[in-house]
Short mmCIF file of C-alpha atoms in Angstrom, two decimals:
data_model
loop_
_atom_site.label_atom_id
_atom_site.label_comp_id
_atom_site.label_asym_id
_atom_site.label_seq_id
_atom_site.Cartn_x
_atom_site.Cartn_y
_atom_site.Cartn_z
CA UNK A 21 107.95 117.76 79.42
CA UNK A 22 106.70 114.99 77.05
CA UNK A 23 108.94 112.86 78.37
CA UNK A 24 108.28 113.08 81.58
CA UNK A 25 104.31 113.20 81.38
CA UNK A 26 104.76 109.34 79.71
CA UNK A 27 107.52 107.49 81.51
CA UNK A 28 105.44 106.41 84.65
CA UNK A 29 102.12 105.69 82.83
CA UNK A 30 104.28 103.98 79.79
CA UNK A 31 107.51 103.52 80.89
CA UNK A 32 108.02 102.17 84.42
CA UNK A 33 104.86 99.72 83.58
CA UNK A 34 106.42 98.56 80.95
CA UNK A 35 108.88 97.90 83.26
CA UNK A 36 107.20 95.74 85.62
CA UNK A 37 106.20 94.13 82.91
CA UNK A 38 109.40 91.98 83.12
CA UNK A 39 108.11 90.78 86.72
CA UNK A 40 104.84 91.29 86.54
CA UNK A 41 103.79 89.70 83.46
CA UNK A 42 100.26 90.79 82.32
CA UNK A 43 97.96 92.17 84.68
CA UNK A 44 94.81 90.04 85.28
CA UNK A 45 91.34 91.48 85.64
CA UNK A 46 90.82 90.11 88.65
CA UNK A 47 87.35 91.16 90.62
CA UNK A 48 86.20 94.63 91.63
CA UNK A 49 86.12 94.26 95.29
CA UNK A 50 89.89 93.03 95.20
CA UNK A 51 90.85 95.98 93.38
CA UNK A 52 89.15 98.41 95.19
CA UNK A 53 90.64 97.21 98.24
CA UNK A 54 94.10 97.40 96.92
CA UNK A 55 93.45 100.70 95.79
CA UNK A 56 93.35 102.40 99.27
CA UNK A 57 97.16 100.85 99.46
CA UNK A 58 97.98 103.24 97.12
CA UNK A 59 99.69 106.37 96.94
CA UNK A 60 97.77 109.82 96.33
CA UNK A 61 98.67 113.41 95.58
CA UNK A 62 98.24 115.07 99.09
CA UNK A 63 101.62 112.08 99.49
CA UNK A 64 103.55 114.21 97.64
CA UNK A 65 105.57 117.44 97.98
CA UNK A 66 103.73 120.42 97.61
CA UNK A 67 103.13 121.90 94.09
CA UNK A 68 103.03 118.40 92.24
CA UNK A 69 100.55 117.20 89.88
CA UNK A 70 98.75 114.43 89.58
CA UNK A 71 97.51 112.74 85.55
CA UNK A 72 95.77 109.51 84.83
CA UNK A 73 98.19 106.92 84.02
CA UNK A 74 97.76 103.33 81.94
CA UNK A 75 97.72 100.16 82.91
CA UNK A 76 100.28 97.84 81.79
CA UNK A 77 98.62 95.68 78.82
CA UNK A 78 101.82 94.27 77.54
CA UNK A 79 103.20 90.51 77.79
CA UNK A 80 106.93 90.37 79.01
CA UNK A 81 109.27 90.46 75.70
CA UNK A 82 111.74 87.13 75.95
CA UNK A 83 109.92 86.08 78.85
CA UNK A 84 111.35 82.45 78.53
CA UNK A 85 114.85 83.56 78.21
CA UNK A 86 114.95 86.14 81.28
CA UNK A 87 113.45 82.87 83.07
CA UNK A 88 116.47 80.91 82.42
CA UNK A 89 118.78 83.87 82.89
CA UNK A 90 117.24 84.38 86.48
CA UNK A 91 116.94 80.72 87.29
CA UNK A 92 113.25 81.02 87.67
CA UNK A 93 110.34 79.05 86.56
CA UNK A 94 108.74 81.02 83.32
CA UNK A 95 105.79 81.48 85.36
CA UNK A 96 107.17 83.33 87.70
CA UNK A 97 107.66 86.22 84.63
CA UNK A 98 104.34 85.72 83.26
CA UNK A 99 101.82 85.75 86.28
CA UNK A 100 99.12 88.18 85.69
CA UNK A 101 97.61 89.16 89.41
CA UNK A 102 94.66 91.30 89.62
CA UNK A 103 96.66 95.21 89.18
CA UNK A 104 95.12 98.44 90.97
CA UNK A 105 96.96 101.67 89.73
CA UNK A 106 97.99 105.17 91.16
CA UNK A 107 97.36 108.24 88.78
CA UNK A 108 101.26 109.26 88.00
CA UNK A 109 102.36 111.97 90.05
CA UNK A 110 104.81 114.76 88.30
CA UNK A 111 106.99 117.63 90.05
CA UNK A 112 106.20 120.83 89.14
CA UNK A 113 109.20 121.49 87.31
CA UNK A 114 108.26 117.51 85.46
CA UNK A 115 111.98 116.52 86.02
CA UNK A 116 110.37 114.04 88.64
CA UNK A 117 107.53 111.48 88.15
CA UNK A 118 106.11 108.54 90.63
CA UNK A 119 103.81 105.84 90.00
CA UNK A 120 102.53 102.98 92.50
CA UNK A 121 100.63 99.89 92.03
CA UNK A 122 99.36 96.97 94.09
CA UNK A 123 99.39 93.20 92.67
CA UNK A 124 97.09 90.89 94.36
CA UNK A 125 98.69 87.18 94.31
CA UNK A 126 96.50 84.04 95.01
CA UNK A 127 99.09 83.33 97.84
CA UNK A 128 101.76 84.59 99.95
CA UNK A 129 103.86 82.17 98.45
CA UNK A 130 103.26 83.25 94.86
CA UNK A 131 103.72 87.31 95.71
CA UNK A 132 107.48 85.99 97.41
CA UNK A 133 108.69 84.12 94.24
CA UNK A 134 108.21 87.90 92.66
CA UNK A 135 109.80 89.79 95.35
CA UNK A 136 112.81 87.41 94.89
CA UNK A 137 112.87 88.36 91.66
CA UNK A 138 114.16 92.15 92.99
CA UNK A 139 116.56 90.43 95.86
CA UNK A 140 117.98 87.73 93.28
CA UNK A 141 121.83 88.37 92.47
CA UNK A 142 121.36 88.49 89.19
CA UNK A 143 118.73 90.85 88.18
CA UNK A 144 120.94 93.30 87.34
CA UNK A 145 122.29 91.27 85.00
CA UNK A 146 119.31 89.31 83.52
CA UNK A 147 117.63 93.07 83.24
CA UNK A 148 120.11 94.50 81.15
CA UNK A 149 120.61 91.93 78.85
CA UNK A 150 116.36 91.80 78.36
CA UNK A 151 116.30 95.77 77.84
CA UNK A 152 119.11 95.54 75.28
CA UNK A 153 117.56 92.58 73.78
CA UNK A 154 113.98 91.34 73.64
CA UNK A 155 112.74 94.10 75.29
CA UNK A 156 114.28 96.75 73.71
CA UNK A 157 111.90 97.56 70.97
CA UNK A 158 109.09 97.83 73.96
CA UNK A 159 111.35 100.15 75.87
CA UNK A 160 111.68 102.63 72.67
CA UNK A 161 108.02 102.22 71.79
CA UNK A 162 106.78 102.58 75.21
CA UNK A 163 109.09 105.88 76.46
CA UNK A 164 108.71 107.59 72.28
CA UNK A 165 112.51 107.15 72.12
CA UNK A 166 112.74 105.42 69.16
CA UNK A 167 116.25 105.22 67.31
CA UNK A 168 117.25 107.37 69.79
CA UNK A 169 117.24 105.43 72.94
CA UNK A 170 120.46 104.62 73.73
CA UNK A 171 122.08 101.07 75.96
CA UNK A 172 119.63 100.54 78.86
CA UNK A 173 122.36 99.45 81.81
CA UNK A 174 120.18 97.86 85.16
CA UNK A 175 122.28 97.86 88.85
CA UNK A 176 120.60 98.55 92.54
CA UNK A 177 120.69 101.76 94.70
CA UNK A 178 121.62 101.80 98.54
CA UNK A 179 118.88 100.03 100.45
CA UNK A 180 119.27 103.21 102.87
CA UNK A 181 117.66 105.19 100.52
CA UNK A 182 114.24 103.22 100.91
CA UNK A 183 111.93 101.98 103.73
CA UNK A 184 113.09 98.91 105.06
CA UNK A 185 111.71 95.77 104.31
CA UNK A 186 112.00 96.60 100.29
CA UNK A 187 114.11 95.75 97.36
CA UNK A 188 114.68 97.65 94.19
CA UNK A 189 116.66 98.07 91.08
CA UNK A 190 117.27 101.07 88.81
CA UNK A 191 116.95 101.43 85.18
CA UNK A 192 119.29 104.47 83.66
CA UNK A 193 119.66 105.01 79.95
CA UNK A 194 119.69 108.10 77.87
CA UNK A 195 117.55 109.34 74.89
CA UNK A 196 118.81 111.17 71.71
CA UNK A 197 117.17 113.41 70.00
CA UNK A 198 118.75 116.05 67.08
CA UNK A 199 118.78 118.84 70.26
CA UNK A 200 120.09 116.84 73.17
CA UNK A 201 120.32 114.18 75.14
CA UNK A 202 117.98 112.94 78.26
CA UNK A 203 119.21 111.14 81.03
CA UNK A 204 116.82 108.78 82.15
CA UNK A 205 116.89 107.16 85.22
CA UNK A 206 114.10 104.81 87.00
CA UNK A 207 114.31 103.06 90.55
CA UNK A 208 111.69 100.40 91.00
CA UNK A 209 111.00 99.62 94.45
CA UNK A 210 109.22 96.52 95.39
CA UNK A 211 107.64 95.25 99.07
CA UNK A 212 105.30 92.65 99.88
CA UNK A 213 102.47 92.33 102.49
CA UNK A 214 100.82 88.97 102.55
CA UNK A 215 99.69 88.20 99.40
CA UNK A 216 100.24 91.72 98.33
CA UNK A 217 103.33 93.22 96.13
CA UNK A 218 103.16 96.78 95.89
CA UNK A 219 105.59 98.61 93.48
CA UNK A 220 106.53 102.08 93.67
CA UNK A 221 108.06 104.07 90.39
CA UNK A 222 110.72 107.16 90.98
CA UNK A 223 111.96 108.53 87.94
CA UNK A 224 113.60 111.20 87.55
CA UNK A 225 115.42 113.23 84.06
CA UNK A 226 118.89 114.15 83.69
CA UNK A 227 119.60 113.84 87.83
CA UNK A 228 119.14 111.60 90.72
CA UNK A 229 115.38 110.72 92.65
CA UNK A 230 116.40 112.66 95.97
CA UNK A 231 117.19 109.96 98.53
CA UNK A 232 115.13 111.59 101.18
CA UNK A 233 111.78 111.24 99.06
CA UNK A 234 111.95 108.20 97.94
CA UNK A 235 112.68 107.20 101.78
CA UNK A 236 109.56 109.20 102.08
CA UNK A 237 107.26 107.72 99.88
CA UNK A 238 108.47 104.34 100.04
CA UNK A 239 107.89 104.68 104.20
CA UNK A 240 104.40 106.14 103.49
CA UNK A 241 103.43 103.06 100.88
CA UNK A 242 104.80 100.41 103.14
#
């Protein structure tokens, strides 16, 4: 249960922290309007919760160096757009959690060069080797795993399982404790509309996000 009442407010913003960089204060009339992009509790399946979550106030560990790995200018990694946030949204069982947030870019052009971040060939790649590395300590600090947080291994899921116009990758990596062992597995789905990147969070604990609800919610954010 601990686990799964942090991952989406700690966790998965941590992990668009890699893409997202910081995010900016923007103004209060941009962020309100992003807000009503977002998604809400009566969204979900019935008997879910809904918590306050944090915002992401973390720079991107080896920002520079996933740059180069991705083939991407470094300011790609470190733009910090004005951020609205969902609460996080938890089954009521707490094996499943979702966040969603909206990113307001100054341009269309600037949102793309983050969305091609999630379409790029070698994401996978350049996102395992940061969660091993750099961002590692991060990871453990952000998700309580400590010591115990064991190799962090980034691929893609079916583009089936999501609304269309998105892209996505999947974190999966298990945490040790002196009891057991959590598998922990996070699909980040991104879209853009405009100058607009919205990015939903499914996470789910020791199985798979059902492919029909993340269709779902992914349909009902886009």
């Amino acid at each position: 249960r601990w686990l799964a009442a942090g991952l989406v407010a700690g966790f998965v913003v941590s992990l668009l922290a890699a893409t997202a960089g910081v995010a900016g204060a923007g103004n209060s009339h941009q962020i309100a309007q992003a807000k009503k992009d977002l998604l809400v509790l009566k969204d979900m399946p019935k008997g879910w919760t809904s918590s306050k979550s944090g915002n992401n106030n973390n720079s991107t560990p080896g920002a520079a160096q996933l740059a180069r790995c991705l083939g991407v200018p470094t300011s790609v990694i470190e733009e910090s757009p004005p951020t609205a946030y969902s609460r996080q949204f938890s089954s009521k069982d707490q094996q499943l959690t979702v966040s969603d947030n909206v990113s307001i870019y100054p341009s269309a052009k600037a949102a793309q060069a983050d969305f091609d971040i999630f379409t790029n060939p070698k994401s996978s790649a350049c996102l395992t080797r940061n969660y091993n590395g750099p961002g590692r300590a991060l990871l453990a600090k952000e998700t309580g795993a400590g010591k115990g947080l064991g190799t962090v291994e980034v691929s893609r899921e079916p583009a089936s399982d999501f609304a269309v116009h998105t892209a996505n990758y999947v974190v999966f990596f298990p945490i040790t404790t002196s009891e057991t062992t959590i598998n922990v597995q996070t699909t980040v789905v991104d879209f853009i509309k405009g100058n607009e990147e919205q990015t939903v969070g499914l996470t789910s604990l020791d199985s798979t996000f059902p492919a029909a609800l993340s269709r779902h919610l992914t349909a009902v954010a886009a």
